[in-house]
Coordinates of N, CA and C and ligand atoms in Angstrom, one line a residue:
M1 N 145.5 51.8 139.2 CA 144.5 51.8 138.2 C 144.3 52.6 137.1
N2 N 145.5 53.5 137.0 CA 145.9 54.1 135.5 C 146.1 53.1 134.7
D3 N 147.1 52.0 135.2 CA 148.0 51.3 134.6 C 147.0 50.5 133.8
D4 N 145.6 50.2 134.2 CA 144.7 49.1 133.4 C 144.0 50.2 132.4
I5 N 144.2 51.5 132.0 CA 143.7 51.7 131.5 C 144.5 51.8 129.6
D6 N 143.4 51.4 128.5 CA 144.1 51.2 127.4 C 143.9 52.8 126.8
Q7 N 142.8 53.5 126.5 CA 142.4 54.7 125.5 C 141.8 55.4 126.6
V8 N 142.1 57.1 126.7 CA 140.8 57.9 126.8 C 139.8 58.0 125.7
L9 N 138.9 57.6 125.8 CA 137.8 58.1 124.9 C 137.2 59.7 125.0
I10 N 136.9 59.9 126.3 CA 136.6 61.6 126.3 C 137.4 62.1 127.5
G11 N 137.7 63.0 127.6 CA 138.6 63.3 128.8 C 137.4 64.3 129.4
R12 N 138.2 64.8 130.7 CA 137.3 65.8 131.6 C 136.9 66.9 131.2
D13 N 137.7 67.1 130.6 CA 137.3 68.9 130.1 C 136.4 68.8 129.2
D14 N 136.5 67.8 128.0 CA 135.2 67.9 127.1 C 133.9 67.0 127.7
L15 N 134.3 66.4 129.0 CA 133.0 65.6 129.3 C 132.2 67.3 130.4
D16 N 133.2 68.0 131.0 CA 132.6 69.2 131.8 C 131.9 69.9 130.8
R17 N 132.7 70.2 129.4 CA 131.9 71.3 128.6 C 130.8 71.0 128.1
R18 N 130.4 69.5 127.3 CA 129.2 69.1 127.2 C 128.2 68.9 128.0
V19 N 128.4 68.6 129.4 CA 127.6 68.7 130.6 C 126.9 69.9 130.6
T20 N 127.6 70.8 130.9 CA 127.6 72.3 130.7 C 126.2 72.6 129.8
E21 N 126.6 72.1 128.6 CA 125.9 72.5 127.3 C 124.4 72.1 127.6
V22 N 124.2 70.5 127.6 CA 123.4 69.9 128.0 C 122.1 70.6 128.8
A23 N 123.1 70.6 130.4 CA 122.4 71.5 131.4 C 121.6 72.4 131.3
R24 N 122.1 73.5 130.0 CA 121.5 74.5 129.4 C 120.7 74.4 128.8
Q25 N 120.5 73.2 128.2 CA 119.4 72.7 127.4 C 118.7 72.3 128.3
I26 N 118.6 71.5 128.9 CA 117.4 71.0 130.1 C 116.9 72.1 130.6
A27 N 117.8 72.7 131.1 CA 117.0 73.8 132.2 C 116.3 74.8 131.3
G28 N 116.1 74.9 130.1 CA 115.7 75.8 128.9 C 114.2 75.0 128.6
D29 N 114.3 73.8 128.4 CA 113.3 73.2 128.3 C 112.3 73.2 129.0
I30 N 113.0 72.5 130.4 CA 112.2 72.0 131.8 C 111.4 73.7 132.3
G31 N 113.0 74.6 132.2 CA 112.0 75.7 132.8 C 110.8 76.2 132.1
V32 N 110.6 76.1 130.6 CA 109.4 76.7 130.0 C 108.5 75.8 130.3
A33 N 108.6 74.5 129.9 CA 107.3 73.6 130.7 C 107.0 74.1 131.7
A34 N 107.8 74.2 132.8 CA 107.1 74.3 134.3 C 106.8 75.6 134.2
S35 N 106.9 76.8 133.7 CA 106.3 78.3 134.1 C 104.5 78.3 133.8
G36 N 104.5 77.1 133.2 CA 102.8 77.1 133.3 C 101.9 77.7 134.5
V37 N 100.8 77.4 134.4 CA 100.0 77.3 135.7 C 100.8 76.4 136.6
G38 N 100.1 77.1 138.2 CA 100.3 76.0 139.2 C 102.0 76.0 139.6
A39 N 102.5 75.4 140.7 CA 103.5 75.3 141.5 C 104.7 74.2 141.0
A40 N 104.9 73.8 139.6 CA 105.7 72.7 139.2 C 106.6 72.2 139.5
E41 N 106.9 71.2 140.4 CA 108.0 70.8 140.3 C 109.3 69.8 139.7
I42 N 110.1 69.8 139.7 CA 111.0 69.0 138.7 C 111.9 68.3 139.7
T43 N 111.2 66.3 139.3 CA 111.8 65.8 139.9 C 113.4 64.9 139.1
I44 N 114.1 64.6 140.0 CA 115.7 63.9 139.1 C 115.4 62.5 139.6
V45 N 115.7 61.7 138.9 CA 115.7 60.1 139.2 C 116.7 59.7 138.6
P46 N 117.8 59.9 139.7 CA 119.0 59.1 139.0 C 119.3 57.6 138.8
I47 N 119.9 57.0 138.1 CA 119.5 55.4 138.2 C 121.4 55.1 138.7
L48 N 121.0 54.3 139.9 CA 122.2 53.8 140.8 C 123.0 52.8 139.7
T49 N 124.0 52.4 140.3 CA 125.0 53.6 140.8 C 126.2 54.3 140.0
G50 N 125.9 53.6 138.4 CA 126.5 54.4 137.7 C 126.5 55.9 136.9
S51 N 125.3 56.4 137.7 CA 125.2 58.1 137.3 C 125.3 58.8 138.2
I52 N 126.0 58.3 139.4 CA 126.4 59.4 140.4 C 127.1 60.5 139.9
I53 N 128.0 59.9 139.5 CA 129.3 61.3 139.2 C 128.5 62.4 138.2
F54 N 127.8 61.6 137.2 CA 127.2 62.4 136.0 C 126.1 63.4 136.7
V55 N 125.1 62.2 137.2 CA 124.0 63.4 137.9 C 124.7 64.5 138.9
S56 N 125.6 64.4 139.8 CA 126.1 65.5 140.8 C 126.6 66.6 139.9
D57 N 127.1 66.1 138.4 CA 127.5 67.4 137.5 C 126.7 68.1 137.3
L58 N 125.5 67.5 136.6 CA 124.6 67.9 135.9 C 123.6 68.8 136.6
I59 N 123.4 68.2 137.9 CA 122.2 69.1 138.5 C 122.6 70.4 139.3
R60 N 124.2 70.2 139.4 CA 124.5 71.4 139.8 C 125.0 73.2 138.7
K61 N 124.4 72.2 137.5 CA 124.3 73.4 137.1 C 123.1 73.7 136.1
L62 N 122.1 73.1 137.0 CA 120.6 73.1 136.6 C 120.4 74.4 137.6
P63 N 119.9 75.2 137.2 CA 119.3 76.3 138.4 C 117.7 76.4 138.7
L64 N 117.4 75.0 138.9 CA 115.8 75.0 139.0 C 115.4 74.4 140.4
P65 N 114.6 74.4 141.3 CA 114.0 74.1 142.1 C 113.9 72.5 142.0
M66 N 114.3 71.4 142.6 CA 114.4 70.2 142.4 C 114.4 69.1 143.4
Q67 N 113.6 68.0 143.6 CA 113.8 67.1 144.4 C 114.8 65.6 143.8
I68 N 115.0 65.0 144.5 CA 115.9 63.6 143.8 C 115.5 62.5 144.6
H69 N 114.9 61.5 143.8 CA 114.6 60.0 144.1 C 115.5 59.2 143.5
L70 N 116.3 58.6 144.4 CA 117.3 57.4 143.4 C 116.6 56.0 143.4
V71 N 117.0 55.7 142.1 CA 116.4 54.5 142.3 C 117.7 53.6 141.5
S72 N 118.0 52.0 142.0 CA 118.8 51.0 142.0 C 118.6 50.2 141.0
V73 N 119.1 50.1 139.8 CA 119.3 49.3 138.3 C 120.2 48.2 138.8
S74 N 120.2 47.1 138.4 CA 121.5 46.0 138.1 C 121.0 45.6 136.9
A75 N 122.0 45.7 135.5 CA 122.2 45.1 134.2 C 123.7 44.8 133.9
Y76 N 124.5 44.7 135.0 CA 126.0 44.2 134.6 C 126.7 43.9 135.7
P77 N 126.1 42.6 136.5 CA 126.8 41.8 137.6 C 127.8 41.4 137.2
G78 N 128.6 41.9 138.8 CA 129.9 41.3 138.5 C 131.2 41.4 137.5
R79 N 131.7 40.8 137.0 CA 132.5 40.8 135.9 C 132.0 40.1 134.8
S80 N 131.0 41.3 134.4 CA 130.6 40.9 133.1 C 130.5 42.2 131.9
T81 N 130.7 42.3 130.8 CA 131.0 43.6 130.1 C 130.0 43.6 129.1
R82 N 128.6 42.4 129.3 CA 127.7 42.7 128.2 C 126.5 42.6 129.6
S83 N 125.6 43.3 128.9 CA 124.0 43.3 129.3 C 123.5 42.0 129.9
R84 N 123.3 41.7 131.5 CA 122.4 40.3 131.4 C 121.1 40.6 131.5
G85 N 120.7 41.7 131.2 CA 118.9 42.1 131.4 C 118.8 42.9 132.3
A86 N 118.1 44.0 132.8 CA 118.0 45.0 133.6 C 116.8 44.7 134.3
R87 N 117.3 44.9 136.0 CA 116.5 44.3 137.1 C 116.6 45.4 137.9
I88 N 115.4 46.1 138.2 CA 115.4 47.0 139.6 C 115.4 46.1 140.8
R89 N 116.7 46.4 141.5 CA 117.4 46.2 142.9 C 116.4 46.6 144.0
S90 N 116.2 47.9 143.9 CA 115.8 48.9 145.1 C 115.1 50.2 144.8
Q91 N 114.3 50.5 145.5 CA 114.1 52.0 145.2 C 114.5 52.5 146.4
L92 N 115.6 53.2 146.8 CA 115.9 53.7 147.7 C 115.5 54.8 148.3
T93 N 115.0 55.3 147.9 CA 113.6 56.6 148.4 C 112.7 56.4 147.2
S94 N 111.6 55.5 147.8 CA 110.7 55.2 147.2 C 110.0 56.6 146.2
L95 N 109.7 56.0 144.9 CA 108.8 57.3 144.3 C 107.5 57.9 144.8
P96 N 107.3 58.9 145.2 CA 106.0 59.2 145.7 C 104.5 58.7 144.3
E97 N 103.9 58.5 145.2 CA 102.9 57.6 144.5 C 102.0 58.7 143.2
D98 N 101.9 59.5 143.6 CA 101.4 60.6 143.0 C 102.8 61.9 142.3
L99 N 103.0 61.9 141.3 CA 103.6 62.6 140.5 C 103.0 63.9 140.0
A100 N 102.0 63.9 139.5 CA 101.3 64.7 138.9 C 101.7 66.2 138.7
D101 N 102.5 66.5 139.8 CA 102.5 68.2 139.6 C 104.2 68.0 139.1
A102 N 105.1 66.7 139.2 CA 106.2 67.4 138.7 C 106.8 66.9 137.1
H103 N 107.7 67.4 137.1 CA 108.4 67.2 135.3 C 109.8 66.6 135.8
V104 N 109.2 65.2 135.7 CA 110.7 64.0 136.0 C 111.8 64.0 135.1
L105 N 113.0 63.9 135.1 CA 114.3 63.8 134.5 C 114.5 62.4 135.2
V106 N 114.7 61.4 134.2 CA 115.5 60.2 134.6 C 116.9 60.7 134.1
V107 N 117.7 60.1 134.7 CA 119.4 60.4 134.8 C 120.1 59.0 134.5
D108 N 120.6 58.3 133.9 CA 121.6 57.2 133.6 C 122.7 57.9 133.2
D109 N 123.7 56.7 132.9 CA 125.5 56.5 132.7 C 125.2 56.3 131.4
I110 N 124.6 55.6 131.1 CA 124.8 55.1 129.4 C 123.6 54.1 129.1
L111 N 123.6 54.7 127.7 CA 122.2 54.0 126.8 C 123.6 52.6 126.1
D112 N 122.7 51.6 126.8 CA 123.5 50.4 125.8 C 122.1 49.4 125.4
T113 N 121.5 48.6 125.9 CA 120.2 48.1 125.4 C 118.9 48.8 125.3
G114 N 119.0 49.8 126.4 CA 118.0 50.4 126.8 C 116.8 49.8 127.7
G115 N 117.2 48.8 128.2 CA 116.5 47.7 128.9 C 116.7 48.8 130.5
T116 N 117.5 49.2 130.9 CA 117.1 49.6 132.3 C 116.7 51.1 132.5
L117 N 117.1 52.2 131.3 CA 116.0 53.3 130.7 C 114.6 52.8 130.9
G118 N 114.4 51.9 130.3 CA 112.8 51.5 130.2 C 112.4 51.1 131.1
I119 N 112.9 50.1 131.9 CA 112.2 49.9 133.3 C 112.1 50.3 134.2
V120 N 112.9 51.8 134.5 CA 112.7 53.2 135.1 C 111.3 53.8 135.0
R121 N 111.9 54.2 133.0 CA 110.8 54.9 132.6 C 109.3 54.3 132.7
D122 N 109.4 53.3 132.7 CA 107.7 52.5 132.9 C 107.2 53.0 134.4
L123 N 108.2 52.5 135.4 CA 108.2 52.9 136.9 C 107.9 54.4 137.1
V124 N 108.3 55.3 136.6 CA 107.9 56.5 136.5 C 106.8 57.2 136.4
L125 N 106.0 56.6 134.7 CA 104.8 56.6 134.4 C 103.9 56.2 135.3
R126 N 104.1 55.2 135.8 CA 103.3 54.6 136.6 C 102.8 55.8 137.9
S127 N 103.8 56.9 137.9 CA 103.1 57.7 139.3 C 102.9 59.0 138.3
R128 N 102.2 58.8 137.1 CA 101.8 59.8 136.4 C 102.5 61.1 136.7
P129 N 103.5 61.5 136.2 CA 103.8 63.0 136.0 C 103.5 63.9 135.1
R130 N 103.9 65.1 135.6 CA 103.5 65.9 134.6 C 104.0 65.5 133.3
S131 N 105.4 65.5 133.1 CA 106.3 64.6 132.1 C 107.2 64.4 132.5
L132 N 107.6 63.4 131.1 CA 108.8 62.8 131.5 C 110.1 62.7 130.6
R133 N 111.3 63.0 131.0 CA 112.3 63.4 130.0 C 113.5 62.6 130.5
T134 N 114.5 62.1 129.6 CA 115.6 61.0 129.9 C 116.7 61.6 129.7
C135 N 117.5 61.0 130.2 CA 118.7 62.0 130.0 C 119.8 60.8 130.4
V136 N 120.9 60.9 129.4 CA 122.5 59.8 129.5 C 123.8 60.9 129.1
L137 N 124.3 60.3 130.1 CA 125.9 61.1 129.6 C 126.4 60.0 128.1
L138 N 126.2 58.8 128.1 CA 126.7 58.3 127.0 C 125.5 57.5 126.3
R139 N 125.7 57.4 125.0 CA 124.6 56.0 124.3 C 125.9 55.4 123.3
K140 N 125.6 54.0 123.3 CA 126.7 53.5 122.4 C 125.8 53.2 121.1
R141 N 127.0 53.6 120.1 CA 126.6 53.3 118.6 C 126.0 52.1 118.4
R142 N 125.3 51.8 118.9 CA 124.8 50.2 118.1 C 123.1 50.2 117.9
P143 N 122.2 49.3 117.1 CA 121.2 49.6 116.8 C 120.3 49.8 117.9
A144 N 120.3 48.9 119.2 CA 119.2 49.0 120.2 C 119.2 50.2 120.7
A145 N 120.8 50.6 121.0 CA 120.6 52.1 121.8 C 119.9 53.0 120.5
M146 N 120.6 53.1 119.6 CA 119.9 54.1 118.9 C 118.6 54.5 118.2
A147 N 118.0 53.2 118.3 CA 116.7 53.3 118.2 C 115.9 53.6 119.5
F148 N 116.4 53.6 120.6 CA 115.7 53.6 121.9 C 115.3 55.5 122.4
P149 N 114.3 55.7 122.3 CA 113.7 57.1 122.4 C 114.5 57.5 123.8
V150 N 115.4 58.4 123.2 CA 115.7 59.6 124.9 C 115.8 60.8 124.4
D151 N 115.5 61.6 125.3 CA 115.5 63.1 125.2 C 116.6 63.6 125.0
Y152 N 117.8 63.3 126.2 CA 119.3 64.1 126.4 C 119.9 63.3 125.9
V153 N 121.1 63.4 125.0 CA 122.7 62.6 125.0 C 123.7 63.4 124.9
C154 N 124.7 63.0 125.6 CA 125.8 64.2 125.7 C 126.9 63.3 125.0
F155 N 127.0 62.0 124.9 CA 128.3 61.8 123.6 C 127.4 60.3 123.1
D156 N 127.9 60.4 122.1 CA 127.7 58.8 121.1 C 129.0 58.5 121.6
I157 N 129.4 57.4 121.3 CA 130.6 56.5 121.5 C 130.5 55.1 120.7
P158 N 131.4 54.6 120.2 CA 131.3 52.9 119.7 C 131.0 52.3 120.5
D159 N 130.6 51.1 120.2 CA 130.0 49.8 120.8 C 131.0 49.5 121.5
V160 N 131.7 50.2 122.4 CA 133.0 49.4 123.1 C 132.6 49.2 124.7
F161 N 133.0 48.5 125.8 CA 133.1 48.6 127.0 C 133.8 49.7 127.9
V162 N 133.4 50.3 128.5 CA 133.7 51.7 128.8 C 133.8 51.8 130.8
V163 N 134.8 52.6 131.4 CA 134.4 52.9 132.4 C 135.2 54.1 132.6
G164 N 135.0 54.5 134.3 CA 135.0 56.1 134.3 C 133.9 56.9 134.8
C165 N 134.0 57.6 135.3 CA 133.1 59.1 135.7 C 131.7 58.2 136.0
G166 N 132.1 57.3 136.9 CA 130.8 56.4 137.4 C 130.6 54.9 137.0
L167 N 131.0 54.8 135.5 CA 131.0 53.5 134.9 C 132.1 52.5 135.3
D168 N 131.7 51.2 135.8 CA 132.2 50.6 136.3 C 132.6 49.2 135.7
Y169 N 133.6 48.4 136.3 CA 133.7 46.9 135.8 C 134.0 46.2 137.2
N170 N 133.1 45.3 137.2 CA 133.0 44.6 138.5 C 133.3 45.5 139.7
G171 N 132.7 46.7 139.3 CA 132.7 47.7 140.8 C 133.9 48.9 140.9
Y172 N 134.5 48.6 140.1 CA 135.6 49.5 140.4 C 135.6 50.4 138.9
Y173 N 136.7 51.2 139.2 CA 136.8 52.4 138.3 C 136.0 53.7 138.0
R174 N 135.1 53.6 139.1 CA 134.0 54.4 138.9 C 134.5 55.9 138.6
N175 N 135.6 56.1 139.9 CA 136.3 57.1 140.0 C 136.9 58.3 139.1
L176 N 136.9 57.2 138.1 CA 138.5 57.7 137.0 C 137.8 59.0 136.1
P177 N 138.5 60.0 136.3 CA 137.5 61.3 136.2 C 137.3 61.4 134.3
D178 N 137.9 60.4 133.6 CA 137.4 60.4 131.9 C 136.7 59.1 132.0
I179 N 136.7 59.1 130.7 CA 135.8 58.0 130.3 C 136.8 57.1 129.1
V180 N 137.4 55.8 130.0 CA 138.3 55.1 129.6 C 138.4 53.9 128.8
T181 N 138.7 52.8 128.0 CA 138.6 51.8 127.8 C 139.5 51.0 128.6
L182 N 139.4 49.8 129.1 CA 140.4 48.9 129.4 C 141.2 47.8 128.9
R183 N 142.4 47.8 129.5 CA 143.1 47.2 128.6 C 142.8 45.6 128.6
Q184 N 143.2 44.6 127.7 CA 142.2 43.3 127.2 C 142.8 42.7 128.5
E185 N 144.0 42.8 129.0 CA 143.8 41.6 130.1 C 143.3 42.0 131.3
V186 N 142.4 42.9 131.3 CA 141.9 43.5 132.8 C 140.8 42.9 132.5
T187 N 139.7 42.9 131.3 CA 138.5 42.1 131.5 C 138.9 41.0 130.5
A188 N 139.8 40.4 131.0 CA 140.4 39.0 130.1 C 139.5 37.9 131.1
G189 N 138.5 36.8 130.7 CA 137.9 36.3 131.8 C 136.2 36.7 132.1
A190 N 135.8 38.1 131.6 CA 134.8 38.5 131.6 C 133.8 37.6 130.8
D191 N 132.5 37.8 131.0 CA 131.1 37.1 130.6 C 131.7 35.5 130.2
A192 N 132.8 34.9 131.1 CA 133.0 33.8 130.7 C 132.1 32.9 131.2
Ligands
IMP1 P1 121.3 49.0 129.1 O1 120.0 48.4 130.1 O2 121.8 47.8 128.3 O3 120.6 50.0 128.2 O4 122.5 49.0 130.4 C1 122.5 50.2 130.6 C2 123.4 49.9 132.1 O5 124.5 49.1 132.1 C3 123.6 51.1 132.5 O6 123.0 51.8 133.4 C4 125.3 51.2 133.1 O7 125.2 50.6 134.4 C5 125.4 49.5 132.3 N1 126.5 49.4 131.2 C6 126.2 49.3 129.7 N2 127.1 49.5 129.3 C7 128.1 49.7 129.9 C8 129.5 50.1 129.4 O8 130.1 49.9 128.8 N3 130.4 50.2 130.8 C9 129.8 49.6 132.1 N4 128.7 49.9 132.2 C10 128.2 49.6 131.5
MG2 MG1 124.0 51.6 135.4

């Protein structure tokens, strides 16, 4: 697996440092918003599967009472390195119909075209949350991603295909602890 790596773009220590920083910012913002009238709840909506590593790191740095509702979206089926359009595959734990008391934080691994975050945001909005924020580990420096409204971004990266820390190619490499690019031979034949 390590032989397939071309370059390490973001190492594990930098990831950890930045996630801590962003968690502090989120805890501050939501903490303030939630300190008003009534028992405000925080609901984390991780987008599967790519966000699993990031969200587990992030929420352990958020000292706030929270619930978690998973949603599953697919945009990069199989051996593709370009988005094929985002689609909701399943809601593993269905979102409550009424999120009126909840401050919702939608979490994804990477913002590329914005399709994925867009459909999940629309889905959550139907449950009328008290507030809605979005957070991604990575954002690609490409016009569609930079123009897409998102509240928290840990890192902006070049417009290249990356894996690790939850991100996959054809289902693999999610467990790599750094954000890396793959050697060209590995993804040769992708998007054919
Ligand atoms: P979007 O819907 O085009 O914004 O793409 C977001 C989704 O596509 C993410 O949740 C990822 O699962 C996947 N994705 C986008 N770029 C990459 C990448 O460079 N590597 C792996 N997955 C990616
Ligand atoms: Mg994903």
